[in-house]
Structure formats: structure tokens, C-alpha cells
Short mmCIF file of C-alpha atoms in Angstrom, two decimals:
data_model
loop_
_atom_site.label_atom_id
_atom_site.label_comp_id
_atom_site.label_asym_id
_atom_site.label_seq_id
_atom_site.Cartn_x
_atom_site.Cartn_y
_atom_site.Cartn_z
CA MET V 30 12.17 39.94 -25.85
CA PRO V 31 10.82 37.88 -22.93
CA ASN V 32 8.55 39.69 -20.51
CA LEU V 33 10.55 40.19 -17.30
CA LYS V 34 7.46 40.48 -15.12
CA ALA V 35 6.06 37.22 -16.50
CA ILE V 36 9.34 35.44 -15.74
CA ARG V 37 9.40 36.84 -12.17
CA ASP V 38 5.82 35.69 -11.63
CA ARG V 39 6.70 32.24 -12.94
CA ILE V 40 9.69 31.99 -10.59
CA ASN V 41 7.54 32.95 -7.59
CA SER V 42 4.89 30.44 -8.61
CA VAL V 43 7.42 27.61 -8.91
CA LYS V 44 8.95 28.51 -5.54
CA ASN V 45 5.53 28.40 -3.88
CA THR V 46 4.83 25.03 -5.49
CA ARG V 47 8.15 23.72 -4.18
CA LYS V 48 7.21 24.78 -0.65
CA ILE V 49 3.97 22.78 -0.95
CA THR V 50 5.63 19.64 -2.35
CA GLU V 51 8.33 19.79 0.33
CA ALA V 52 5.68 20.07 3.05
CA MET V 53 3.79 17.10 1.58
CA ARG V 54 7.02 15.08 1.53
CA LEU V 55 7.63 15.75 5.22
CA VAL V 56 4.02 14.89 6.11
CA ALA V 57 4.28 11.59 4.22
CA ALA V 58 7.55 10.82 6.02
CA ALA V 59 5.92 11.39 9.41
CA LYS V 60 3.03 9.09 8.47
CA VAL V 61 5.44 6.39 7.31
CA ARG V 62 6.96 6.47 10.78
CA ARG V 63 3.49 6.00 12.30
CA ALA V 64 2.83 3.09 9.95
CA GLN V 65 6.02 1.32 10.99
CA GLU V 66 5.21 1.90 14.69
CA GLN V 67 1.82 0.26 14.13
CA VAL V 68 3.47 -2.77 12.50
CA ILE V 69 5.68 -3.15 15.56
CA ALA V 70 2.74 -2.69 17.94
CA THR V 71 0.56 -5.34 16.30
CA ARG V 72 3.34 -7.89 15.91
CA PRO V 73 3.09 -9.54 19.40
CA PHE V 74 -0.56 -10.49 18.76
CA ALA V 75 0.28 -11.84 15.32
CA ASP V 76 3.15 -13.92 16.72
CA ARG V 77 1.04 -15.35 19.54
CA LEU V 78 -1.81 -16.19 17.19
CA ALA V 79 0.58 -17.96 14.84
CA GLN V 80 1.99 -19.92 17.80
CA VAL V 81 -1.44 -21.16 18.87
CA LEU V 82 -2.47 -22.03 15.32
CA TYR V 83 0.76 -23.92 14.79
CA GLY V 84 0.21 -25.84 17.99
CA LEU V 85 -3.31 -26.79 16.95
CA GLN V 86 -2.05 -27.74 13.50
CA THR V 87 0.44 -30.19 14.93
CA ARG V 88 -2.13 -31.55 17.40
CA LEU V 89 -4.87 -32.05 14.82
CA LYS V 90 -4.94 -33.60 11.41
CA PHE V 91 -6.18 -30.69 9.33
CA GLU V 92 -7.21 -32.94 6.49
CA ASP V 93 -9.62 -34.62 8.91
CA VAL V 94 -11.08 -31.31 10.14
CA ASP V 95 -14.23 -30.13 8.44
CA LEU V 96 -14.19 -26.35 8.83
CA PRO V 97 -15.76 -23.91 6.37
CA LEU V 98 -12.68 -21.68 6.07
CA LEU V 99 -10.51 -24.67 5.15
CA GLN V 100 -12.98 -26.13 2.67
CA GLN V 101 -11.55 -26.60 -0.81
CA ARG V 102 -14.19 -26.67 -3.54
CA PRO V 103 -14.27 -26.33 -7.34
CA VAL V 104 -13.63 -22.71 -8.28
CA ASP V 105 -16.34 -21.08 -10.39
CA ASN V 106 -16.20 -17.55 -8.97
CA VAL V 107 -13.40 -15.56 -7.36
CA ALA V 108 -13.59 -12.38 -5.27
CA LEU V 109 -10.67 -10.03 -5.90
CA LEU V 110 -9.93 -7.80 -2.91
CA VAL V 111 -8.07 -4.80 -4.37
CA ILE V 112 -6.38 -2.34 -2.00
CA SER V 113 -5.63 1.09 -3.44
CA GLY V 114 -5.47 4.63 -2.05
CA ASP V 115 -8.05 7.37 -1.60
CA ARG V 116 -5.82 10.09 -3.02
CA GLY V 117 -3.43 10.68 -5.87
CA LEU V 118 -0.06 12.47 -6.02
CA CYS V 119 1.71 9.20 -5.20
CA GLY V 120 3.39 8.30 -8.47
CA GLY V 121 2.32 5.03 -10.03
CA TYR V 122 1.10 3.42 -6.79
CA ASN V 123 -2.62 3.31 -7.66
CA THR V 124 -2.05 2.63 -11.36
CA ASN V 125 0.21 -0.35 -10.68
CA VAL V 126 -2.13 -2.15 -8.27
CA ILE V 127 -5.17 -1.51 -10.52
CA ARG V 128 -3.29 -2.86 -13.54
CA ARG V 129 -2.29 -5.97 -11.54
CA ALA V 130 -5.93 -6.55 -10.59
CA GLU V 131 -7.04 -6.16 -14.21
CA ASN V 132 -4.42 -8.64 -15.38
CA ARG V 133 -5.55 -11.15 -12.76
CA ALA V 134 -9.16 -10.71 -13.88
CA LYS V 135 -8.09 -11.41 -17.49
CA GLU V 136 -6.30 -14.57 -16.35
CA LEU V 137 -9.45 -15.79 -14.58
CA THR V 138 -11.59 -15.00 -17.62
CA ALA V 139 -9.22 -17.02 -19.81
CA GLU V 140 -9.79 -19.97 -17.45
CA ASN V 141 -13.60 -19.51 -17.68
CA ILE V 142 -13.75 -18.44 -14.03
CA GLY V 143 -16.02 -15.58 -12.98
CA TYR V 144 -14.81 -12.75 -10.78
CA ASN V 145 -16.14 -9.89 -8.67
CA TYR V 146 -14.27 -7.02 -7.09
CA VAL V 147 -14.19 -5.99 -3.44
CA LEU V 148 -12.53 -2.58 -3.58
CA VAL V 149 -10.66 -0.65 -0.90
CA GLY V 150 -9.74 2.94 -1.75
CA ARG V 151 -11.47 5.67 -3.74
CA LYS V 152 -9.11 5.44 -6.71
CA SER V 153 -9.90 1.78 -7.50
CA VAL V 154 -13.63 2.37 -6.89
CA GLN V 155 -13.73 5.25 -9.36
CA TYR V 156 -11.70 3.33 -11.94
CA PHE V 157 -13.73 0.11 -11.97
CA LYS V 158 -17.10 1.84 -11.65
CA ARG V 159 -16.37 3.89 -14.77
CA ARG V 160 -15.69 0.64 -16.62
CA GLU V 161 -18.84 -1.01 -15.23
CA GLN V 162 -16.97 -3.94 -13.70
CA PRO V 163 -18.76 -6.35 -11.28
CA ILE V 164 -18.32 -4.97 -7.74
CA ASP V 165 -19.58 -6.68 -4.59
CA ALA V 166 -18.52 -4.12 -2.00
CA THR V 167 -16.47 -0.94 -1.62
CA PHE V 168 -14.58 0.60 1.31
CA THR V 169 -13.38 4.21 1.18
CA GLY V 170 -12.27 6.86 3.64
CA LEU V 171 -10.08 4.47 5.65
CA GLU V 172 -7.44 5.83 7.98
CA GLN V 173 -4.00 6.28 6.44
CA VAL V 174 -2.72 4.28 9.38
CA PRO V 175 -5.02 1.22 9.16
CA THR V 176 -6.91 -0.07 12.20
CA ALA V 177 -8.06 -3.52 13.28
CA ASP V 178 -11.71 -2.39 13.08
CA GLU V 179 -11.32 -1.54 9.39
CA ALA V 180 -9.67 -4.89 8.71
CA SER V 181 -12.50 -6.63 10.57
CA GLN V 182 -15.17 -4.91 8.43
CA ILE V 183 -13.46 -6.06 5.25
CA ALA V 184 -12.98 -9.59 6.62
CA ASP V 185 -16.68 -9.83 7.53
CA GLU V 186 -17.66 -8.97 3.95
CA LEU V 187 -15.27 -11.57 2.54
CA LEU V 188 -16.43 -14.23 4.99
CA SER V 189 -20.04 -13.54 4.02
CA LEU V 190 -19.25 -14.03 0.34
CA PHE V 191 -17.21 -17.18 0.92
CA LEU V 192 -19.44 -18.91 3.47
CA SER V 193 -22.58 -18.24 1.39
CA GLU V 194 -20.72 -19.86 -1.54
CA THR V 195 -21.23 -16.74 -3.64
CA VAL V 196 -17.51 -17.08 -4.35
CA ASP V 197 -15.32 -20.15 -4.09
CA ARG V 198 -12.03 -18.35 -3.54
CA VAL V 199 -10.90 -14.94 -2.30
CA GLU V 200 -7.71 -13.41 -3.65
CA LEU V 201 -5.97 -10.32 -2.32
CA VAL V 202 -4.30 -7.80 -4.65
CA TYR V 203 -2.19 -5.30 -2.74
CA THR V 204 1.15 -3.47 -2.87
CA LYS V 205 3.97 -5.06 -0.91
CA PHE V 206 6.36 -2.55 0.63
CA VAL V 207 9.98 -3.13 -0.43
CA SER V 208 11.70 0.22 0.13
CA LEU V 209 11.04 3.95 -0.11
CA VAL V 210 11.60 3.81 -3.86
CA SER V 211 10.30 0.32 -4.57
CA SER V 212 7.00 -1.48 -4.06
CA ARG V 213 5.50 -4.49 -5.79
CA PRO V 214 1.84 -5.36 -6.48
CA VAL V 215 1.24 -8.98 -5.51
CA VAL V 216 -1.63 -11.48 -5.51
CA GLN V 217 -2.27 -13.69 -2.48
CA THR V 218 -4.98 -16.26 -1.80
CA LEU V 219 -6.92 -15.44 1.38
CA LEU V 220 -9.71 -18.02 1.33
CA PRO V 221 -9.82 -20.93 1.65
CA LEU V 222 -7.01 -20.80 4.20
CA ASP V 223 -4.05 -23.04 3.49
CA PRO V 224 -3.09 -25.10 6.57
CA GLN V 225 0.52 -25.17 5.36
CA GLY V 226 0.63 -21.38 5.53
CA LEU V 227 -0.28 -21.09 9.20
CA GLU V 228 3.16 -21.79 10.61
CA SER V 229 5.11 -18.90 12.08
CA SER V 230 7.95 -17.50 9.98
CA ASP V 231 10.56 -14.80 10.32
CA ASP V 232 9.61 -11.44 8.92
CA GLU V 233 11.16 -8.08 8.19
CA ILE V 234 10.04 -4.62 9.17
CA PHE V 235 11.37 -1.31 7.93
CA ARG V 236 12.59 1.65 9.94
CA LEU V 237 12.64 5.14 8.46
CA THR V 238 15.75 7.00 9.59
CA THR V 239 17.59 10.17 8.64
CA ARG V 240 21.25 10.34 7.75
CA ALA V 241 23.05 13.49 6.60
CA GLY V 242 19.66 15.16 6.23
CA GLU V 243 18.34 12.45 3.88
CA PHE V 244 15.64 9.84 4.54
CA GLN V 245 16.80 6.23 4.48
CA VAL V 246 15.16 2.88 5.17
CA GLU V 247 16.80 0.24 7.32
CA ARG V 248 15.34 -3.26 7.11
CA GLN V 249 15.49 -5.24 10.31
CA LYS V 250 15.02 -8.98 10.59
CA MET V 251 12.42 -9.74 13.26
CA GLU V 252 13.00 -13.18 14.67
CA SER V 253 9.94 -14.77 16.13
CA SER V 254 10.28 -17.51 18.67
CA ALA V 255 10.46 -20.99 17.22
CA PRO V 256 6.99 -22.53 16.91
CA GLN V 257 6.33 -25.17 19.51
CA SER V 258 3.80 -27.95 19.59
CA LEU V 259 1.21 -28.00 22.33
CA PRO V 260 1.93 -30.53 25.10
CA GLN V 261 0.45 -33.91 24.33
CA ASP V 262 -1.13 -34.09 27.79
CA MET V 263 -2.86 -30.72 27.43
CA ILE V 264 -6.58 -30.97 28.11
CA PHE V 265 -8.92 -28.68 26.19
CA GLU V 266 -12.10 -27.54 27.90
CA GLN V 267 -13.54 -27.06 24.42
CA ASP V 268 -13.18 -29.22 21.38
CA PRO V 269 -9.90 -28.17 19.66
CA VAL V 270 -11.83 -27.95 16.41
CA GLN V 271 -14.11 -25.33 17.96
CA ILE V 272 -11.04 -23.37 19.13
CA LEU V 273 -9.58 -23.57 15.65
CA ASP V 274 -12.89 -22.47 14.14
CA ALA V 275 -12.83 -19.37 16.38
CA LEU V 276 -9.17 -18.52 15.68
CA LEU V 277 -9.18 -18.82 11.91
CA PRO V 278 -11.28 -15.65 11.40
CA LEU V 279 -8.82 -13.80 13.65
CA TYR V 280 -6.00 -15.07 11.48
CA LEU V 281 -7.84 -13.80 8.40
CA ASN V 282 -8.32 -10.38 10.04
CA ASN V 283 -4.62 -10.26 10.82
CA GLN V 284 -3.70 -11.10 7.22
CA ILE V 285 -5.91 -8.29 5.93
CA LEU V 286 -4.55 -5.83 8.50
CA ARG V 287 -0.99 -6.61 7.47
CA ALA V 288 -1.93 -6.09 3.81
CA LEU V 289 -3.52 -2.73 4.67
CA GLN V 290 -0.39 -1.73 6.59
CA GLU V 291 1.90 -2.73 3.72
CA SER V 292 -0.29 -0.86 1.23
CA ALA V 293 -0.40 2.25 3.42
CA ALA V 294 3.37 2.24 3.79
CA SER V 295 3.79 1.76 0.04
CA GLU V 296 1.41 4.63 -0.74
CA LEU V 297 3.11 7.00 1.70
CA ALA V 298 6.56 6.05 0.44
CA ALA V 299 5.41 6.57 -3.16
CA ARG V 300 3.98 9.98 -2.23
CA MET V 301 7.20 10.86 -0.43
CA THR V 302 9.24 9.94 -3.50
CA ALA V 303 6.89 11.74 -5.89
CA MET V 304 6.93 14.93 -3.80
CA ASN V 305 10.71 14.74 -3.44
CA ASN V 306 11.06 14.43 -7.23
CA ALA V 307 8.64 17.33 -7.69
CA SER V 308 10.68 19.46 -5.27
CA GLU V 309 13.92 18.65 -7.09
CA ASN V 310 12.32 19.41 -10.46
CA ALA V 311 11.01 22.73 -9.12
CA LYS V 312 14.49 23.58 -7.84
CA GLU V 313 16.02 22.92 -11.26
CA LEU V 314 13.24 24.87 -12.97
CA VAL V 315 13.88 27.89 -10.75
CA LYS V 316 17.57 27.77 -11.73
CA THR V 317 16.63 27.68 -15.42
CA LEU V 318 14.12 30.52 -15.02
CA ASN V 319 16.64 32.64 -13.11
CA LEU V 320 19.14 32.15 -15.91
CA THR V 321 16.49 33.11 -18.47
CA TYR V 322 15.53 36.14 -16.38
CA ASN V 323 19.14 37.31 -16.08
CA LYS V 324 19.70 36.91 -19.82
CA ALA V 325 16.52 38.85 -20.58
CA ARG V 326 17.45 41.56 -18.08
CA GLN V 327 20.94 41.85 -19.53
CA ALA V 328 19.47 42.07 -23.03
CA ALA V 329 17.11 44.81 -21.90
CA ILE V 330 19.97 46.78 -20.34
CA THR V 331 22.10 46.34 -23.45
CA GLN V 332 19.22 47.52 -25.60
CA GLU V 333 18.77 50.64 -23.43
CA ILE V 334 22.52 51.42 -23.64
CA LEU V 335 22.44 51.04 -27.42
CA GLU V 336 19.46 53.38 -27.61
CA VAL V 337 21.24 55.98 -25.45
CA VAL V 338 24.41 55.72 -27.54
CA GLY V 339 22.42 55.89 -30.73
CA GLY V 340 20.59 58.99 -29.48
CA ALA V 341 23.85 60.69 -28.44
CA GLU V 342 25.40 60.03 -31.85
CA ALA V 343 22.33 61.44 -33.55
CA LEU V 344 22.55 64.63 -31.50
CA GLY V 345 26.27 64.93 -32.10
#
């Protein structure tokens, strides 16, 4: 016969675990809201920067501009910037982005191209260090809501590797936020910058809302103003090439910041989903344990009644 005390203890333990997972779900939801607010706050700068770069692009012939960040050269070595999380309990978020980075490294090896990792997040650092993979730099302990300073530190490291010709290309591996239950690891080329990718384009942001007590994501199309060319009679106090040379690193910083924001939102959404699933599983487990407890209790009562009846018959 099952031990009633052991079942009661198990029920209490599962209930306490459910309280923890539910609290973690609510914390992740609050942080997702902060992440989306940051995306909205940084958007005006990104739009204005894209406008200026587009204007310079139309004013200058980029193929005639000799700037280090636009320099295309034969690729012998690639730096893979991998963005993961510092913590677990977020489903397959870290595993998926690490696997995507490994697959990209295998593709480069098959093409006889060397690679080195620049790792963001404790989980990717621990994983690749255990496997003794080539690592140029690591960044851990970043804020869950990324900041421009953190993006700038990462960009400085990548610029140092690229401008010193230690690497010939920099690729970014991060998790693109799709919805609360969906995210996708993607690979994007950061350096050298592609002039055709500097034009402004419409984008989407997500808004976390509640409806009937449940979290939902609404995607909103953010229309940026149509890119406009700079006036032909505009006079530059500096050489436009010098202006472009100063703005391109800012554009790189902005690209990295957006990737950090997308990754942070994906991690928090994955944690929210994982904790929600854990809470639901705990709820179902408590129901099953209560049923088992009631059956065991009923069996114990029945056994006691049988013993009393048996004793009465023996005395009679």
C-alpha cells in the first residue's frame, strides 16, 4: 500500500515547485515588456542613421570609395559571433543557437576556411571551451536588457579582428524573435558591410499584451519614413567619405545592439514558455497525485473496516 505521508509530501513539493515556476514566468514576462520598450526607444536613432547612410550612398559611388569596413577580400578566416544566454531554464534556446553555430563552422571547414568564435553568453562559452574550440574573445554577465555600451564593446573587438586582417569576414549567429513560442537561429554577415544593405526598410516590433488572463503577442508594422537622397547642392564641411567612415562603425554597433535585443527577447520568451509548461505539468501532476492519495486513503479505510468486521466476527 502506498505511503500516505510520502504522497502528501510529494504533493506539497510539487505545489511549491509550481509557485516558483509561475513566479519565474511572470518575471520573464515583465522583462519581455522592458525589452520591447527598449526596441521602441532605440528605433529613432536607427532610423535617422539609416536615412543619413542612404543619403550618402546615393551621393557617393560606393564602389569608388576605399573604406576598410567596405573592403572585400579573399576569405581565409571567419569570426563567428555567437549570442547565447547566461542562464538555463529557457527550453532549447541555448541549444539551438549553439547547434546553428556548430553547423556553420562545419560548413566553413568543408570549404577549407578557418574560423574563430567570439562568444556572448556563459552557456556558449562553457560549451565551446569544453570542446577546446578556437575562441578569440568572450563576453558574459551582460544585462538581460542589452545596452549600447555592451554592443559597443563587442563591436570594438570585431573591428579590431577585421581591421588587423586577423579575420576576413565576421558572421553573426543569433536567435531572431518570431513570437512567444517561436524563435529562429539565423546567420548574418556583419563585416565587410554590404552597401546594398544600408537602405532603410520597414520593420516589425512585438508588443506583449494580456487577453482573458493569457499573454499574447501582437506584431505591429513600423513604417519608417521613405529614404530621401541628400540635396545635390548640399555642401559638406568634411569630405563625405570621412563622414561615411565615421558613421559605418555606428551602423555596426546598431546592428549588434538589435541582435542582442532580439536574442534577449527570444531567451525571455523561451523561458516564459518553459516555465508556463512546467507550471501546467505541475498542475496535472498534483491532480494525479491527489487521485493516487485518495485511492490509497480509501484503500486504507477499507482495510481498517475489514479488520474491524473480521475481529467482530471472530469474537462472535
